[in-house]
Amino acid sequence: MEASAQAQVPPRLKERYEQEIAPALQERFGYKSAMEVPRVEKITLNMGVGDAKQDSNVLDAASEQLATIAGQAPNVRRARKSIANFKLRDGMPVGVTVTLRRARMWEFLDRLTAIAIPRIRDFRGLNARSFDGRGNYSMGVREQIIFPEIDYDAIDEVRGLDVTITTSAKTDEEAYVLLRELGMPFSPEGAPGSAEPEVDPDEAARLEEARLKAEAEQQAYEELKEENPEAYETPTRPEEGEEGEGEDGEAAPAEETQE
């Protein structure tokens, strides 16, 4: 008897991780077991909707857009306490969130690295310092229109979202290598585990000399100011009606220009 449904094709990024990336990480960091190799556990998307307290349509639009991006219906996050300064009451919607795991997680990460991030304007690499010290990485997206699933002409407004990638890595260096091999285009500056750039001795001496010179000039200025404080007083502007008046309070005639 033939199967009624065909087996789902595993995401290509997951296959690449299992066949290429995981063995390379195990060899690089010297893991004794394959279970020690860091892996991506979940991806969380958050979108703030502060204007939803005034217009309920904002919440519906944000939920629809986040569901289109993630392929999964999001949950509404509500305020836990009232804040009078922000006109916020307990229970008001403040955002929408969705957590992706397994196949949807891999598919979203593939679309994020291969399609969405290259569409960011003036992109110069992701900040490699955004790890939390426990192997998790967070990044902000200013415009949801970088995802091709979003129709620019159909959205109500441009809004951003936060993407948090949770891994099983024990250190930021391991998580950095994992995400970099998965296609995250990090900026080379500030990578976890990288050595700090060496400082040129000549440049350091020049900066120290400039600092000492600036301090000497500031000290000399303070001494001159103490010796003759009247010379450094800020002149007061005359009140309205005093400038340009003669002895009897009448406006003084303008000086004649010589030809």
Tab-separated table of C-alpha atoms in Angstrom:
chain	number	residue	atom	x	y	z
A	1	MET	CA	0.000	0.000	0.000
A	2	GLU	CA	1.396	3.387	-1.021
A	3	ALA	CA	1.851	6.095	1.603
A	4	SER	CA	-0.861	8.713	1.589
A	5	ALA	CA	1.603	11.539	2.171
A	6	GLN	CA	5.139	12.018	1.039
A	7	ALA	CA	7.883	12.573	3.601
A	8	GLN	CA	8.777	16.193	4.110
A	9	VAL	CA	12.068	17.315	2.609
A	10	PRO	CA	14.433	18.494	5.380
A	11	PRO	CA	15.589	22.116	5.129
A	12	ARG	CA	18.782	22.516	3.131
A	13	LEU	CA	20.472	24.541	5.877
A	14	LYS	CA	19.828	21.764	8.392
A	15	GLU	CA	21.340	19.194	6.034
A	16	ARG	CA	24.397	21.393	5.556
A	17	TYR	CA	24.765	21.758	9.323
A	18	GLU	CA	24.580	18.006	9.951
A	19	GLN	CA	26.860	17.013	7.073
A	20	GLU	CA	29.460	19.798	6.998
A	21	ILE	CA	29.267	22.321	9.839
A	22	ALA	CA	28.829	20.002	12.842
A	23	PRO	CA	31.824	17.754	11.984
A	24	ALA	CA	33.994	20.829	11.365
A	25	LEU	CA	33.025	22.346	14.723
A	26	GLN	CA	33.719	19.065	16.522
A	27	GLU	CA	37.192	18.925	15.001
A	28	ARG	CA	37.958	22.600	15.647
A	29	PHE	CA	36.946	22.731	19.311
A	30	GLY	CA	37.875	19.127	20.126
A	31	TYR	CA	34.491	17.874	21.335
A	32	LYS	CA	34.574	14.281	22.503
A	33	SER	CA	30.919	13.641	21.677
A	34	ALA	CA	28.738	14.804	18.817
A	35	MET	CA	26.176	15.918	21.395
A	36	GLU	CA	28.566	18.631	22.588
A	37	VAL	CA	28.563	20.363	19.209
A	38	PRO	CA	26.628	23.667	19.498
A	39	ARG	CA	23.387	23.899	17.566
A	40	VAL	CA	20.571	26.361	17.039
A	41	GLU	CA	17.724	25.647	19.451
A	42	LYS	CA	15.142	28.318	18.626
A	43	ILE	CA	14.625	31.720	17.010
A	44	THR	CA	12.376	34.331	18.623
A	45	LEU	CA	10.859	37.265	16.736
A	46	ASN	CA	9.441	40.290	18.572
A	47	MET	CA	7.622	43.272	17.107
A	48	GLY	CA	6.561	46.214	19.250
A	49	VAL	CA	3.103	47.752	18.772
A	50	GLY	CA	2.976	50.661	21.192
A	51	ASP	CA	0.386	52.455	19.042
A	52	ALA	CA	-2.047	49.559	19.449
A	53	LYS	CA	-3.445	51.144	22.630
A	54	GLN	CA	-4.884	53.925	20.480
A	55	ASP	CA	-5.699	52.009	17.304
A	56	SER	CA	-6.595	48.322	17.386
A	57	ASN	CA	-5.917	48.008	13.651
A	58	VAL	CA	-2.203	48.428	14.365
A	59	LEU	CA	-2.157	45.196	16.368
A	60	ASP	CA	-3.954	43.299	13.608
A	61	ALA	CA	-1.582	44.612	10.949
A	62	ALA	CA	1.532	43.784	12.978
A	63	SER	CA	0.271	40.287	13.765
A	64	GLU	CA	-0.494	39.631	10.107
A	65	GLN	CA	2.929	40.865	8.960
A	66	LEU	CA	4.823	38.855	11.588
A	67	ALA	CA	2.817	35.738	10.701
A	68	THR	CA	3.731	36.261	7.040
A	69	ILE	CA	7.415	36.587	7.881
A	70	ALA	CA	7.599	33.649	10.289
A	71	GLY	CA	5.018	31.333	8.740
A	72	GLN	CA	3.451	30.890	12.154
A	73	ALA	CA	0.743	32.771	14.059
A	74	PRO	CA	2.285	35.076	16.724
A	75	ASN	CA	1.222	35.584	20.324
A	76	VAL	CA	0.142	38.951	21.698
A	77	ARG	CA	2.212	40.310	24.568
A	78	ARG	CA	0.373	42.481	27.090
A	79	ALA	CA	1.562	44.913	29.743
A	80	ARG	CA	2.032	43.389	33.181
A	81	LYS	CA	1.590	46.628	35.109
A	82	SER	CA	0.199	50.118	34.601
A	83	ILE	CA	2.534	53.052	33.878
A	84	ALA	CA	0.822	56.439	34.042
A	85	ASN	CA	3.621	58.353	32.279
A	86	PHE	CA	3.221	56.184	29.184
A	87	LYS	CA	-0.580	56.051	29.421
A	88	LEU	CA	-0.254	52.295	29.772
A	89	ARG	CA	-2.625	50.083	31.699
A	90	ASP	CA	-2.302	46.515	32.829
A	91	GLY	CA	-3.392	44.133	30.072
A	92	MET	CA	-2.897	46.501	27.123
A	93	PRO	CA	-1.177	44.937	24.063
A	94	VAL	CA	2.428	46.098	23.695
A	95	GLY	CA	3.814	43.671	21.126
A	96	VAL	CA	3.577	40.419	19.230
A	97	THR	CA	6.058	37.556	19.388
A	98	VAL	CA	6.621	34.176	17.785
A	99	THR	CA	9.065	31.360	18.593
A	100	LEU	CA	10.310	29.130	15.789
A	101	ARG	CA	11.727	25.640	16.256
A	102	ARG	CA	12.743	22.669	14.110
A	103	ALA	CA	11.972	22.946	10.365
A	104	ARG	CA	10.451	26.440	10.453
A	105	MET	CA	13.435	27.683	12.414
A	106	TRP	CA	15.888	26.379	9.811
A	107	GLU	CA	13.835	27.730	6.916
A	108	PHE	CA	13.585	31.187	8.486
A	109	LEU	CA	17.327	31.281	9.214
A	110	ASP	CA	18.010	30.308	5.609
A	111	ARG	CA	15.781	33.090	4.288
A	112	LEU	CA	17.249	35.572	6.778
A	113	THR	CA	20.864	34.998	5.762
A	114	ALA	CA	20.391	34.403	2.035
A	115	ILE	CA	17.641	36.896	1.132
A	116	ALA	CA	16.602	39.334	3.877
A	117	ILE	CA	19.935	40.578	5.286
A	118	PRO	CA	21.452	41.345	1.845
A	119	ARG	CA	18.434	43.632	1.218
A	120	ILE	CA	19.316	45.901	4.177
A	121	ARG	CA	20.247	49.379	2.999
A	122	ASP	CA	23.876	50.422	3.513
A	123	PHE	CA	24.657	47.038	5.040
A	124	ARG	CA	28.214	46.696	6.358
A	125	GLY	CA	28.009	43.510	8.369
A	126	LEU	CA	26.232	42.405	11.520
A	127	ASN	CA	27.528	43.576	14.867
A	128	ALA	CA	29.634	40.735	16.297
A	129	ARG	CA	29.413	42.229	19.810
A	130	SER	CA	25.684	41.497	20.210
A	131	PHE	CA	26.175	38.162	21.969
A	132	ASP	CA	24.873	37.941	25.528
A	133	GLY	CA	27.782	35.989	27.013
A	134	ARG	CA	25.878	32.685	26.986
A	135	GLY	CA	25.968	31.878	23.287
A	136	ASN	CA	22.809	33.736	22.222
A	137	TYR	CA	22.729	36.426	19.549
A	138	SER	CA	20.267	39.299	19.055
A	139	MET	CA	19.875	41.659	16.128
A	140	GLY	CA	17.459	44.406	15.224
A	141	VAL	CA	15.689	44.843	11.905
A	142	ARG	CA	14.598	48.424	11.240
A	143	GLU	CA	12.290	47.658	8.331
A	144	GLN	CA	10.148	44.574	7.885
A	145	ILE	CA	10.138	45.177	4.127
A	146	ILE	CA	13.546	43.476	3.791
A	147	PHE	CA	11.628	40.203	3.820
A	148	PRO	CA	10.318	39.525	0.297
A	149	GLU	CA	7.089	38.052	1.714
A	150	ILE	CA	5.997	41.564	2.731
A	151	ASP	CA	4.282	43.596	0.016
A	152	TYR	CA	5.536	47.178	0.346
A	153	ASP	CA	2.363	48.630	-1.188
A	154	ALA	CA	0.092	46.725	1.196
A	155	ILE	CA	1.632	47.664	4.558
A	156	ASP	CA	0.216	50.378	6.795
A	157	GLU	CA	3.622	51.613	8.030
A	158	VAL	CA	7.257	50.590	8.184
A	159	ARG	CA	8.078	48.984	11.526
A	160	GLY	CA	10.993	47.001	12.880
A	161	LEU	CA	11.419	43.787	14.793
A	162	ASP	CA	13.995	42.025	16.966
A	163	VAL	CA	15.466	38.622	16.122
A	164	THR	CA	17.023	36.497	18.886
A	165	ILE	CA	18.869	33.294	17.991
A	166	THR	CA	19.261	30.900	20.912
A	167	THR	CA	22.024	28.298	20.646
A	168	SER	CA	23.364	25.529	22.880
A	169	ALA	CA	26.883	26.967	22.757
A	170	LYS	CA	28.583	27.502	26.106
A	171	THR	CA	30.657	30.489	24.966
A	172	ASP	CA	30.173	33.404	22.609
A	173	GLU	CA	33.146	32.277	20.531
A	174	GLU	CA	31.534	28.910	19.794
A	175	ALA	CA	28.205	30.572	18.964
A	176	TYR	CA	29.952	33.084	16.719
A	177	VAL	CA	31.687	30.354	14.705
A	178	LEU	CA	28.439	28.372	14.468
A	179	LEU	CA	26.366	31.275	13.144
A	180	ARG	CA	29.132	32.433	10.836
A	181	GLU	CA	29.326	28.988	9.251
A	182	LEU	CA	25.537	29.022	8.882
A	183	GLY	CA	25.821	32.161	6.755
A	184	MET	CA	25.447	35.085	9.177
A	185	PRO	CA	27.501	37.925	7.616
A	186	PHE	CA	29.276	39.315	10.689
A	187	SER	CA	31.507	42.348	10.683
A	188	PRO	CA	35.128	41.361	11.420
A	189	GLU	CA	35.494	43.964	14.174
A	190	GLY	CA	34.830	42.785	17.711
A	191	ALA	CA	34.451	39.083	16.989
A	192	PRO	CA	34.361	36.980	20.197
A	193	GLY	CA	37.669	35.270	20.857
A	194	SER	CA	39.642	37.474	18.468
A	195	ALA	CA	42.738	39.233	19.753
A	196	GLU	CA	42.604	42.977	20.202
A	197	PRO	CA	44.454	44.854	17.447
A	198	GLU	CA	47.983	45.902	18.380
A	199	VAL	CA	48.471	49.606	18.990
A	200	ASP	CA	51.181	51.321	16.954
A	201	PRO	CA	53.793	52.717	19.402
A	202	ASP	CA	54.284	55.870	17.312
A	203	GLU	CA	50.541	56.494	17.175
A	204	ALA	CA	50.206	55.910	20.925
A	205	ALA	CA	53.030	58.374	21.604
A	206	ARG	CA	51.426	60.985	19.352
A	207	LEU	CA	48.073	60.637	21.106
A	208	GLU	CA	49.735	60.908	24.534
A	209	GLU	CA	51.624	64.034	23.443
A	210	ALA	CA	48.404	65.607	22.157
A	211	ARG	CA	46.654	64.808	25.435
A	212	LEU	CA	49.418	66.375	27.554
A	213	LYS	CA	49.442	69.471	25.319
A	214	ALA	CA	45.670	69.887	25.674
A	215	GLU	CA	45.929	69.570	29.471
A	216	ALA	CA	48.742	72.179	29.596
A	217	GLU	CA	46.730	74.625	27.499
A	218	GLN	CA	43.680	74.150	29.710
A	219	GLN	CA	45.761	74.720	32.858
A	220	ALA	CA	47.308	77.889	31.408
A	221	TYR	CA	43.866	79.177	30.514
A	222	GLU	CA	42.611	78.594	34.067
A	223	GLU	CA	45.629	80.461	35.523
A	224	LEU	CA	45.081	83.471	33.255
A	225	LYS	CA	41.407	83.464	34.144
A	226	GLU	CA	42.237	83.572	37.876
A	227	GLU	CA	44.767	86.420	37.439
A	228	ASN	CA	42.441	88.645	35.412
A	229	PRO	CA	38.849	87.427	35.779
A	230	GLU	CA	37.334	90.650	34.360
A	231	ALA	CA	38.924	90.030	30.975
A	232	TYR	CA	37.228	86.653	30.712
A	233	GLU	CA	33.769	87.724	31.871
A	234	THR	CA	30.968	87.196	29.391
A	235	PRO	CA	29.672	90.612	28.223
A	236	THR	CA	26.043	91.277	29.096
A	237	ARG	CA	23.694	92.287	26.334
A	238	PRO	CA	21.872	95.617	26.849
A	239	GLU	CA	18.195	95.371	27.585
A	240	GLU	CA	15.672	96.241	24.912
A	241	GLY	CA	15.174	99.979	24.628
A	242	GLU	CA	18.623	100.957	26.027
A	243	GLU	CA	20.678	100.417	22.888
A	244	GLY	CA	20.947	103.400	20.561
A	245	GLU	CA	19.201	105.954	22.848
A	246	GLY	CA	20.513	109.476	23.400
A	247	GLU	CA	20.743	111.449	26.620
A	248	ASP	CA	17.027	112.364	26.627
A	249	GLY	CA	15.931	108.810	25.830
A	250	GLU	CA	15.532	109.617	22.136
A	251	ALA	CA	17.076	107.378	19.542
A	252	ALA	CA	20.501	108.596	18.520
A	253	PRO	CA	20.871	109.532	14.845
A	254	ALA	CA	22.686	107.071	12.664
A	255	GLU	CA	26.251	107.970	11.713
A	256	GLU	CA	26.678	109.364	8.260
A	257	THR	CA	28.793	107.292	5.961
A	258	GLN	CA	31.606	109.113	4.213
A	259	GLU	CA	31.796	108.721	0.502
